[in-house]
Short mmCIF file of C-alpha atoms and ligand atoms in Angstrom, two decimals:
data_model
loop_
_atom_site.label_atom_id
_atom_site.label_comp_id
_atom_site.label_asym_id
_atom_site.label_seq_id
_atom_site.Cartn_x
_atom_site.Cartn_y
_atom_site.Cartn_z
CA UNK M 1 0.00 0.00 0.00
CA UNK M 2 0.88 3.41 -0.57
CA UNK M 3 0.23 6.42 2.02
CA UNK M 4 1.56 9.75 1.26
CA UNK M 5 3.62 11.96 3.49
CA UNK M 6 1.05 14.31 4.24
CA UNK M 7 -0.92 11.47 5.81
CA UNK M 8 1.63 10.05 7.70
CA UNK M 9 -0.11 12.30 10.90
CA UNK M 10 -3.08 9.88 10.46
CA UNK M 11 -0.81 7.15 11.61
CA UNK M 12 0.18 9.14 14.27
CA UNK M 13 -3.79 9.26 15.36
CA UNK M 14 -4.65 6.51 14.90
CA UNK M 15 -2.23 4.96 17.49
CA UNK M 16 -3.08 7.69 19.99
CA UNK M 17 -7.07 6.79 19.30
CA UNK M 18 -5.87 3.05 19.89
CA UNK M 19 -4.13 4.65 23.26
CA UNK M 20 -0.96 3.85 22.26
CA UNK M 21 2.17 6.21 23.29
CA UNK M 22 3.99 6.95 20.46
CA UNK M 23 8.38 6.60 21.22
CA UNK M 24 10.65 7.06 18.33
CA UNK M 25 13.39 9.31 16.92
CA UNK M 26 13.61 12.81 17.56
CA UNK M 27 16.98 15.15 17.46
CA UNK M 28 18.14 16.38 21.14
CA UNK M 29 21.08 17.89 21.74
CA UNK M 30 23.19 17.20 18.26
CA UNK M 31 21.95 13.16 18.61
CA UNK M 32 19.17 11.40 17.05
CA UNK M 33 17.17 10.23 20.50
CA UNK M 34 14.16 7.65 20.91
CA UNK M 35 11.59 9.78 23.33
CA UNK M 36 8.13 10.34 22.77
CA UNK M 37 6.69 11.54 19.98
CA UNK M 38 3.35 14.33 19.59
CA UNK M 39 3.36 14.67 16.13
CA UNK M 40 5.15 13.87 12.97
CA UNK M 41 6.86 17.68 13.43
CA UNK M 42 8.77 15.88 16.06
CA UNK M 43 10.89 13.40 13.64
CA UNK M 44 14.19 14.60 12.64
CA UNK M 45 13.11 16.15 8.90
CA UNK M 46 16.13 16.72 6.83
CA UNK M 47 18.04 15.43 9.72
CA UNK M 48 21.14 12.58 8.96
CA UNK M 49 24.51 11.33 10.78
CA UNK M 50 27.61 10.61 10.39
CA UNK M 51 29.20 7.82 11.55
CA UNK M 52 32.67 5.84 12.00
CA UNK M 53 34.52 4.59 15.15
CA UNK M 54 34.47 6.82 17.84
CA UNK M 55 32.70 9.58 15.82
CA UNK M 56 28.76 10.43 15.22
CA UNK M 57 28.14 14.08 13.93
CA UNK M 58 24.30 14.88 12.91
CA UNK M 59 24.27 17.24 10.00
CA UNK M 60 21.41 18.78 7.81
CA UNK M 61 20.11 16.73 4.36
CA UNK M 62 19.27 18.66 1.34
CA UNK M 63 15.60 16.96 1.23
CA UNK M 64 13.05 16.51 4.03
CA UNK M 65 13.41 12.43 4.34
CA UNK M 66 12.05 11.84 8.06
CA UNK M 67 14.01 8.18 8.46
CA UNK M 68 17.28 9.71 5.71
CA UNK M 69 19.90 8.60 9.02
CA UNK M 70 20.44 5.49 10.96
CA UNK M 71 20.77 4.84 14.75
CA UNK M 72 21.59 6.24 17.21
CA UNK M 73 23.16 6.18 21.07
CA UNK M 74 19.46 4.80 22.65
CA UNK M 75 18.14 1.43 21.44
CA UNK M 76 14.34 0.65 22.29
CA UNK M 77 15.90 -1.51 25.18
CA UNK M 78 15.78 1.27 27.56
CA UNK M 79 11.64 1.06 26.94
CA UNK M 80 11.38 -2.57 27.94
CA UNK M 81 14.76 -3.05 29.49
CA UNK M 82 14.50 0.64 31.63
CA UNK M 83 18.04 1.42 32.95
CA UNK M 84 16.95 2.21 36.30
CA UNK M 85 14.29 0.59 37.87
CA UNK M 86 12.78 0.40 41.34
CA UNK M 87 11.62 -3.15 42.04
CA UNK M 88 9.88 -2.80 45.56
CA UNK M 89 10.24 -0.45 48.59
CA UNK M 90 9.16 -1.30 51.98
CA UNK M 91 7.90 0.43 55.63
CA UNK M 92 8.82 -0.33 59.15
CA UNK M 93 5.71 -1.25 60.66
CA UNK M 94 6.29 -1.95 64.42
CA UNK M 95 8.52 -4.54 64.51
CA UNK M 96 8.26 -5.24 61.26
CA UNK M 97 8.22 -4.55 57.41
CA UNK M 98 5.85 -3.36 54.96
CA UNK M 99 6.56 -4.03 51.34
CA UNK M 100 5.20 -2.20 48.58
CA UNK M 101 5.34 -3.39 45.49
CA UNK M 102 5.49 -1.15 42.68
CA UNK M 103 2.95 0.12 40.07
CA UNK M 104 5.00 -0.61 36.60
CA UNK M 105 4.54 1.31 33.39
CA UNK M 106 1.57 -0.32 31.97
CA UNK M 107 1.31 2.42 28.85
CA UNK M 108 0.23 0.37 25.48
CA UNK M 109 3.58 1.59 23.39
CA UNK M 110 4.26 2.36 19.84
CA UNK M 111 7.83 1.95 18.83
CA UNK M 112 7.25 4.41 15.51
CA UNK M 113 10.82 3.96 13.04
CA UNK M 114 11.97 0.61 14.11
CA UNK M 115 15.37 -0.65 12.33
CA UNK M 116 15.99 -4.15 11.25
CA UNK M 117 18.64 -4.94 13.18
CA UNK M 118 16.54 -3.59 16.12
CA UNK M 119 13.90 -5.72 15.62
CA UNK M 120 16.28 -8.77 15.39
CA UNK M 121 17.83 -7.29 19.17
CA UNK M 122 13.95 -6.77 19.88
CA UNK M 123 14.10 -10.44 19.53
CA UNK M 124 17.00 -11.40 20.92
CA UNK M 125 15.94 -9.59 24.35
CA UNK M 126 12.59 -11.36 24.10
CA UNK M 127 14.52 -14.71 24.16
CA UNK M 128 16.39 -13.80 27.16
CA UNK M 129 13.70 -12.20 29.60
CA UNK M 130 10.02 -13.14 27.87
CA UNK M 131 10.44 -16.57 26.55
CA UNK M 132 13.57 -18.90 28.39
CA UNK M 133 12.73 -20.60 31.60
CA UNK M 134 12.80 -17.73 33.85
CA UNK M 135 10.66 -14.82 32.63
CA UNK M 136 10.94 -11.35 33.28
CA UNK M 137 7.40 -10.21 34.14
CA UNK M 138 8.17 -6.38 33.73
CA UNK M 139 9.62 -6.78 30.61
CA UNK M 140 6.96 -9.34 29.05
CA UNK M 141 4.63 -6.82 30.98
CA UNK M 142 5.78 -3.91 28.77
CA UNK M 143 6.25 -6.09 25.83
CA UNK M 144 3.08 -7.22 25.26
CA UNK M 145 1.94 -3.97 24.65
CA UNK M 146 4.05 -2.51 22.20
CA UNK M 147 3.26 -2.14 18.50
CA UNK M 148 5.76 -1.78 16.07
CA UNK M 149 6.19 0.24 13.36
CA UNK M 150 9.65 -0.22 11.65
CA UNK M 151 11.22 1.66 8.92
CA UNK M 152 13.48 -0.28 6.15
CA UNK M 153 16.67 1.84 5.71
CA UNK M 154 17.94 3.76 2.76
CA UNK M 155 21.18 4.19 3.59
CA UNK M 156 23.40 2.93 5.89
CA UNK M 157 26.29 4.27 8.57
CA UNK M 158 29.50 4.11 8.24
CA UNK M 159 29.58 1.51 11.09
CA UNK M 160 26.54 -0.60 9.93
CA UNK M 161 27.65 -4.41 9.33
CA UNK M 162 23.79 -5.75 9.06
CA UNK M 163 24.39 -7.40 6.13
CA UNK M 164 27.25 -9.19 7.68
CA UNK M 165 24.92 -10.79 10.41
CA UNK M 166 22.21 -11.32 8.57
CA UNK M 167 20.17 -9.10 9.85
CA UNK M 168 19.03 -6.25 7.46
CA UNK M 169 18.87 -3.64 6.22
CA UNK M 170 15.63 -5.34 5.10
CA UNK M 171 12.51 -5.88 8.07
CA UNK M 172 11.75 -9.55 7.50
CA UNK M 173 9.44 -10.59 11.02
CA UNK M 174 8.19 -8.82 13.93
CA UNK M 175 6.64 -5.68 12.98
CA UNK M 176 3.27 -4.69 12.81
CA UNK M 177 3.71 -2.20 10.06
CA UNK M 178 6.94 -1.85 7.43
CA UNK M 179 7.14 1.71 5.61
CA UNK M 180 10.16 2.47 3.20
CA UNK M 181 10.34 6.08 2.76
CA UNK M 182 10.49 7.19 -1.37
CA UNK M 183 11.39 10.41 -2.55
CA UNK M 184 11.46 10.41 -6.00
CA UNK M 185 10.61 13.31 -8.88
CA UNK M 186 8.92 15.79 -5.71
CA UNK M 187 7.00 12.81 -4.67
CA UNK M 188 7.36 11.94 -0.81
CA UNK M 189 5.55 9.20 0.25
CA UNK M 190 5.63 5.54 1.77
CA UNK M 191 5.12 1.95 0.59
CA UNK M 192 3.57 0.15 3.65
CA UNK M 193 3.56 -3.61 4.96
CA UNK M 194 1.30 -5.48 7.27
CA UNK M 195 2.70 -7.84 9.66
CA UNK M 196 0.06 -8.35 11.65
CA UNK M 197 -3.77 -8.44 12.48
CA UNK M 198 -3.46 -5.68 14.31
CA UNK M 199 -1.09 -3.92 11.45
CA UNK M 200 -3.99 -4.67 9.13
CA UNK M 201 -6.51 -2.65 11.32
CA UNK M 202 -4.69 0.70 12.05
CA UNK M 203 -3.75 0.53 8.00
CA UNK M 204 -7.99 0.50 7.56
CA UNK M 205 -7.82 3.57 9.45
CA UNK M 206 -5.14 5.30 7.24
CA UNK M 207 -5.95 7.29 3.59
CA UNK M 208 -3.50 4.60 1.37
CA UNK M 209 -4.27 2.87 -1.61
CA UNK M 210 -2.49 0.00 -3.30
CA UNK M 211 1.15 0.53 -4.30
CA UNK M 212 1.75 1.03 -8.15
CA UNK M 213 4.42 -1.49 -10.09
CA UNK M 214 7.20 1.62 -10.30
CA UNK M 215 6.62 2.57 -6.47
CA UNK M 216 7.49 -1.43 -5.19
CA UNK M 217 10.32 -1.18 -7.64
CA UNK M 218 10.97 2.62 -5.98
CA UNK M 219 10.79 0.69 -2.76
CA UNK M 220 13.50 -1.71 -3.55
CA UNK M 221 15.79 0.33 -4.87
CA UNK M 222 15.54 2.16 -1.34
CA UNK M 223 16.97 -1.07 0.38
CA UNK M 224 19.51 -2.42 -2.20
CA UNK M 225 21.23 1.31 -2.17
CA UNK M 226 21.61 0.28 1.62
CA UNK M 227 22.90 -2.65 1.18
CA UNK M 228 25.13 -1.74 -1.10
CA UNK M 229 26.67 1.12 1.64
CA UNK M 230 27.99 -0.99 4.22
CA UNK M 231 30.04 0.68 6.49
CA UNK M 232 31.57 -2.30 7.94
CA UNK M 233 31.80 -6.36 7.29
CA UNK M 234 32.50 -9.09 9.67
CA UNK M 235 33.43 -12.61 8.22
CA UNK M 236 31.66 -14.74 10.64
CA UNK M 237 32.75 -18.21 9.10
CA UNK M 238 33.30 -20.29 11.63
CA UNK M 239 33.31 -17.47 14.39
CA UNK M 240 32.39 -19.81 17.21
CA UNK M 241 35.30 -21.96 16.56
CA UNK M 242 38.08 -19.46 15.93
CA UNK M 243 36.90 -17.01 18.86
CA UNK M 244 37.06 -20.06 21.30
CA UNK M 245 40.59 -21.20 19.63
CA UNK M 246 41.81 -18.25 20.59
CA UNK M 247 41.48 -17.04 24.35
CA UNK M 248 45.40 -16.62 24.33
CA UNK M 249 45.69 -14.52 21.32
CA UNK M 250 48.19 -11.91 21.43
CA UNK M 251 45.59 -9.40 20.21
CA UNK M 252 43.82 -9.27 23.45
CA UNK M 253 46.74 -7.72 24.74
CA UNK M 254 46.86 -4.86 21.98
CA UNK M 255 43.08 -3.80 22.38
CA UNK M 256 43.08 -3.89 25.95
CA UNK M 257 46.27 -0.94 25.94
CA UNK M 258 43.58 0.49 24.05
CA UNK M 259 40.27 -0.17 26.26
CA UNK M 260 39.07 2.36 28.44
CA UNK M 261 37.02 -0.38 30.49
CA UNK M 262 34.17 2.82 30.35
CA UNK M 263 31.08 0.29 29.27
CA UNK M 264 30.23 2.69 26.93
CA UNK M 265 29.65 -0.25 24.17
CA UNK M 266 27.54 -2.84 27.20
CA UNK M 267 25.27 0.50 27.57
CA UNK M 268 24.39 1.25 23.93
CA UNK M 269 24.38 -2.19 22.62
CA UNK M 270 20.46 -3.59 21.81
CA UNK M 271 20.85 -6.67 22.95
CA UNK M 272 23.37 -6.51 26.34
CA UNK M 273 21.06 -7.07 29.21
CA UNK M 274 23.04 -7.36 32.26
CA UNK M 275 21.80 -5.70 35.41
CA UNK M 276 22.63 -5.16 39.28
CA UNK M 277 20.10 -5.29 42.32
CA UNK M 278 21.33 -2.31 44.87
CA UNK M 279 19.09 -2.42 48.09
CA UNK M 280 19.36 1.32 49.70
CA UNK M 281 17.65 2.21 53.67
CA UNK M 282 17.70 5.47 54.87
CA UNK M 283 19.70 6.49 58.42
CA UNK M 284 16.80 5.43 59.95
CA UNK M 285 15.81 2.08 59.13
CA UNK M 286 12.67 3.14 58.48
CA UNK M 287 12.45 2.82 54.61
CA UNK M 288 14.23 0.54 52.32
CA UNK M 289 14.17 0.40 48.14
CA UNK M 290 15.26 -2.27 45.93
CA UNK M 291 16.29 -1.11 42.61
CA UNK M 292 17.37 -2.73 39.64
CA UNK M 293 20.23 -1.15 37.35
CA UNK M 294 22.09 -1.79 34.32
CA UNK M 295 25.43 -3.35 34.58
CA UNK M 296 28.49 -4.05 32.39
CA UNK M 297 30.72 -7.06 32.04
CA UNK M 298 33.27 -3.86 31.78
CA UNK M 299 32.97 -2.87 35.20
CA UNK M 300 35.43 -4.98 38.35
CA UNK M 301 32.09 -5.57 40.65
CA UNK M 302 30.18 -7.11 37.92
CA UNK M 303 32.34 -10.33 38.21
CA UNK M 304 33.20 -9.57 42.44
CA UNK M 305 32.79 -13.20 44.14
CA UNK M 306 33.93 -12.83 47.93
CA UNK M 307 37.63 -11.88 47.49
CA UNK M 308 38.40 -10.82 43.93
CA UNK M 309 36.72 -10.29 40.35
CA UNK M 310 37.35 -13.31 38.38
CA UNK M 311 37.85 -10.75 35.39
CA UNK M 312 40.51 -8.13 37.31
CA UNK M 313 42.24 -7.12 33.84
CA UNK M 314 40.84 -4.92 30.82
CA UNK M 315 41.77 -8.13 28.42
CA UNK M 316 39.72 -10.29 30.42
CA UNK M 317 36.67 -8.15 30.34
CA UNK M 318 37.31 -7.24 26.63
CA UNK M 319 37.57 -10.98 25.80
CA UNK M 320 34.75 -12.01 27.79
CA UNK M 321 32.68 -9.09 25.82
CA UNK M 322 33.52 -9.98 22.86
CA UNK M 323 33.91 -13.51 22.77
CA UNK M 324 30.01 -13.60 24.64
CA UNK M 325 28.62 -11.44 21.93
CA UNK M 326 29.95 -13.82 18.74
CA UNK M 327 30.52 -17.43 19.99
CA UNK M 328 29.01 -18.04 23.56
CA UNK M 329 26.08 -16.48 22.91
CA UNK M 330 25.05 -18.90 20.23
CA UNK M 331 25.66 -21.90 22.74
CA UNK M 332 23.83 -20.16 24.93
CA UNK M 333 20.86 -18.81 23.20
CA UNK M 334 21.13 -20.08 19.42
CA UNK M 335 22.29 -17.29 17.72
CA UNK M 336 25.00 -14.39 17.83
CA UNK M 337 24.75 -11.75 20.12
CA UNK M 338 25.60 -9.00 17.46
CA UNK M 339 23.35 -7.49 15.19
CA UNK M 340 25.80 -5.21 13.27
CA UNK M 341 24.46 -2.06 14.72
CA UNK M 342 28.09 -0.68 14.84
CA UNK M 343 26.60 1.66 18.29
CA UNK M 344 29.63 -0.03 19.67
CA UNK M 345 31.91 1.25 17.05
CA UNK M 346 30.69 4.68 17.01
CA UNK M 347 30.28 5.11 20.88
CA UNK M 348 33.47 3.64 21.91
CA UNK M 349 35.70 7.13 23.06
CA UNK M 350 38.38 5.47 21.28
CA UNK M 351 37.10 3.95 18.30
CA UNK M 352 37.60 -0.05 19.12
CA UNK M 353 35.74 -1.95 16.56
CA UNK M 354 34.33 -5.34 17.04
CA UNK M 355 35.09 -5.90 12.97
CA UNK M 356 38.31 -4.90 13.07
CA UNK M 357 39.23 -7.37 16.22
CA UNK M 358 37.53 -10.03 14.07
CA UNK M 359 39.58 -9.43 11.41
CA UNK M 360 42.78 -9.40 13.44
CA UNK M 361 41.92 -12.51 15.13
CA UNK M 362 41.41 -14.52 12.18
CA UNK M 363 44.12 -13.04 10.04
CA UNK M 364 46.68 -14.21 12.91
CA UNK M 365 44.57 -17.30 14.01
CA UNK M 366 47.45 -19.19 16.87
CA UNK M 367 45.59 -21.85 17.41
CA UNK M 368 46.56 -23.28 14.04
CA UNK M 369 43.08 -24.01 12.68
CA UNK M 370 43.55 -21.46 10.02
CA UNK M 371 45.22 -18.09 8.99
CA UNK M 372 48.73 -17.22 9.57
CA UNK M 373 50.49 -17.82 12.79
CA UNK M 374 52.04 -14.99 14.21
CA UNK M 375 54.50 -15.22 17.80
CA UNK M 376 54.49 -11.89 18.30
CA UNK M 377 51.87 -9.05 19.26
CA UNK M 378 51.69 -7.73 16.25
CA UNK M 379 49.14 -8.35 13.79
CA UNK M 380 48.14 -7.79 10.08
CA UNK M 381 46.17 -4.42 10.68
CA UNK M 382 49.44 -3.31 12.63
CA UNK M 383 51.82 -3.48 10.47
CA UNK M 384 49.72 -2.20 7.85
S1 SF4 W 401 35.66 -1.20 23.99
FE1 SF4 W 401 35.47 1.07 23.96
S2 SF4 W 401 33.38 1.49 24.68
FE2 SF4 W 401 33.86 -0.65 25.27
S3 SF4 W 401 34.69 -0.48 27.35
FE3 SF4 W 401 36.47 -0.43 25.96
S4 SF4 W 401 36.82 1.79 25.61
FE4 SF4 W 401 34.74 1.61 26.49
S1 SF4 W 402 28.00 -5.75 19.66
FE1 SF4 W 402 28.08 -3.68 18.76
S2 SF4 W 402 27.43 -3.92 16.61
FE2 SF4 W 402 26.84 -5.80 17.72
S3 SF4 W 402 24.70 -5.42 18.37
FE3 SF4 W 402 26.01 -4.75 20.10
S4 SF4 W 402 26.38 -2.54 19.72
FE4 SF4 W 402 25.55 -3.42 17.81
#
């Protein structure tokens, strides 16, 4: 179906009349930030990035594409996933305690502009909290309620792998309703998809008609010019294998003189879900709060055990990350923990890039499965 720009607003009110809050991208403070939405005026029109390790600049596009970047520091984690969370809080009462348990969010959500490798972290998160053995009843709470609008790219960052992982730049599953934004000849509009029954019935609501032969084919074109701008690749042949060949390769000692240990990558990443429980009572001992808060396999007291951390040095946290994320993840969960976002790329203060420690890994393999054997700390990327 075709709707036409102007009309995107009904979209807009139709979720509202459905009750839904509507969360998506909006420009704050030179970033392109997920935070609720009033109107279509609040998208970034005209708006793109720039992107590449350690770097993200937002500058202006010479059209007025509402979707024309790609993503950005917040992933729609923080919605389902919040970063700081009270669990309970509790009274004295005489000699003993009250607990209160806490009212969650129960909003019905609208995640408007969702990216494909988003929804493939989307689903990756649902995995670990909504359906393993031990569910997470705030986020399947919060969950169940969203809809999901998603957005096919048109161009990609210069940190984008998707390809690579298979996981864009093309929505395949879990949407509710797919737009690809066409400019073409002073025409602005988008070709929509429903995924869903409930995609089906806010489309009723919406002035569209069906999509013409050239505008599919417009549509297309959007998502091969995508693909075709890459701004990374990973070779994942084999990852599993040559990731856990290689916990004494010489190149965890070269990016951790580089590693700030800052979590910066943990935070922004869509699918890293770790978290702390801090319990807090005033001088009193009258009150006390439970609260839940994200944590990073970065920091020293994420891995404390009575005495020590079992991962004291930055190579051991760095190789943990890292080697979680491509190979023990998918014993673990049945697929990789990257989606080829490249947040981690771009966020990192000092531009280490998952991709490029890939590359460096394999193209000095010393376990002697494959690739050149190297004795010394130096690899390929080094002495080029
Ligand atoms: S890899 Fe980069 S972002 Fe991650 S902890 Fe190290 S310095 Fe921080
Ligand atoms: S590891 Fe990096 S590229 Fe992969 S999903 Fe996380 S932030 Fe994105």
């Amino acid at each position: 179906m075709v709707l036409e720009r102007e009309s995107l607003g009904t979209l807009f009110e139709a979720l509202v009349r459905q009750g839904y809050k509507i969360l998506g991208p909006t420009l704050h403070e030179g970033a392109i930030v997920y935070d609720e939405l009033t109107s279509t005026s609040d998208l970034p029109a005209g708006w793109t990035d720039e992107q590449d390790g350690g770097t993200y600049r937002v500058k202006r596009r010479n059209d007025g594409a509402l979707f024309g970047y790609v993503v950005g520091p917040h992933s729609w984690k923080k919605f389902l996933f919040p970063p700081v969370l009270r669990l309970w809080q509790a009274e004295r009462r005489g000699n003993g305690f009250q607990i209160e348990a806490e009212q969650h969010e129960s909003t019905k959500m609208a995640f408007f502009g969702v990216r494909s490798c988003e929804l493939h972290a989307l689903a990756i998160q649902d995995k670990v909290f909504a359906n393993g053995t031990y569910v997470d009843p705030l986020y399947k709470g919060r969950r169940d309620r969203v809809f999901v609008v998603a957005v096919n790219c048109g161009q990609a960052g210069g940190t984008c792998f998707c390809v690579s992982m298979n996981t864009g730049p093309r929505v395949s599953s879990g949407f509710d309703l797919a737009l690809t934004e066409v400019l073409e000849d002073g025409h602005h509009y988008f070709v929509v998809e429903a995924g869903t029954e409930a995609g089906l019935q806010v489309l009723a609501e919406l002035p569209h008609r069906p999509a013409e032969e050239g505008e599919k084919e417009a549509a297309e074109k959007v998502v091969a010019r995508a693909t075709a701008q890459m701004g990374r690749r990973m070779d994942t042949t084999g990852i599993k294998e040559l990731l856990y060949s290689n916990y004494e390769h010489p190149r965890w000692d070269n990016v951790a003189g580089r590693c700030l240990t800052c979590a910066n990558c943990t935070m922004v990443c869509p699918t890293c879900f770790c978290s702390t429980v801090e319990d807090v009572t005033d001088l009193k001992g009258e009150h006390a709060e439970r609260w839940r808060k994200w944590d990073s396999c970065f920091t020293t007291d994420f891995s404390y055990i009575h005495g020590g951390s079992v991962r004291s040095t930055p190579k051991a946290r760095y190789r943990q990350w890292m080697t979680h994320k491509l190979a023990t993840w998918i014993d673990q969960f049945g697929s990789s923990g990257c989606v080829g976002c490249g947040r981690c790329i771009t966020w990192c203060p000092v531009g280490i890039d998952i991709t490029e420690e890939v590359r460096a890994i394999r193209g000095t393999d010393v376990s002697g499965r494959s690739g050149k054997e190297s004795s010394h700390g130096n690899t390929r990327e080094d002495s080029d």
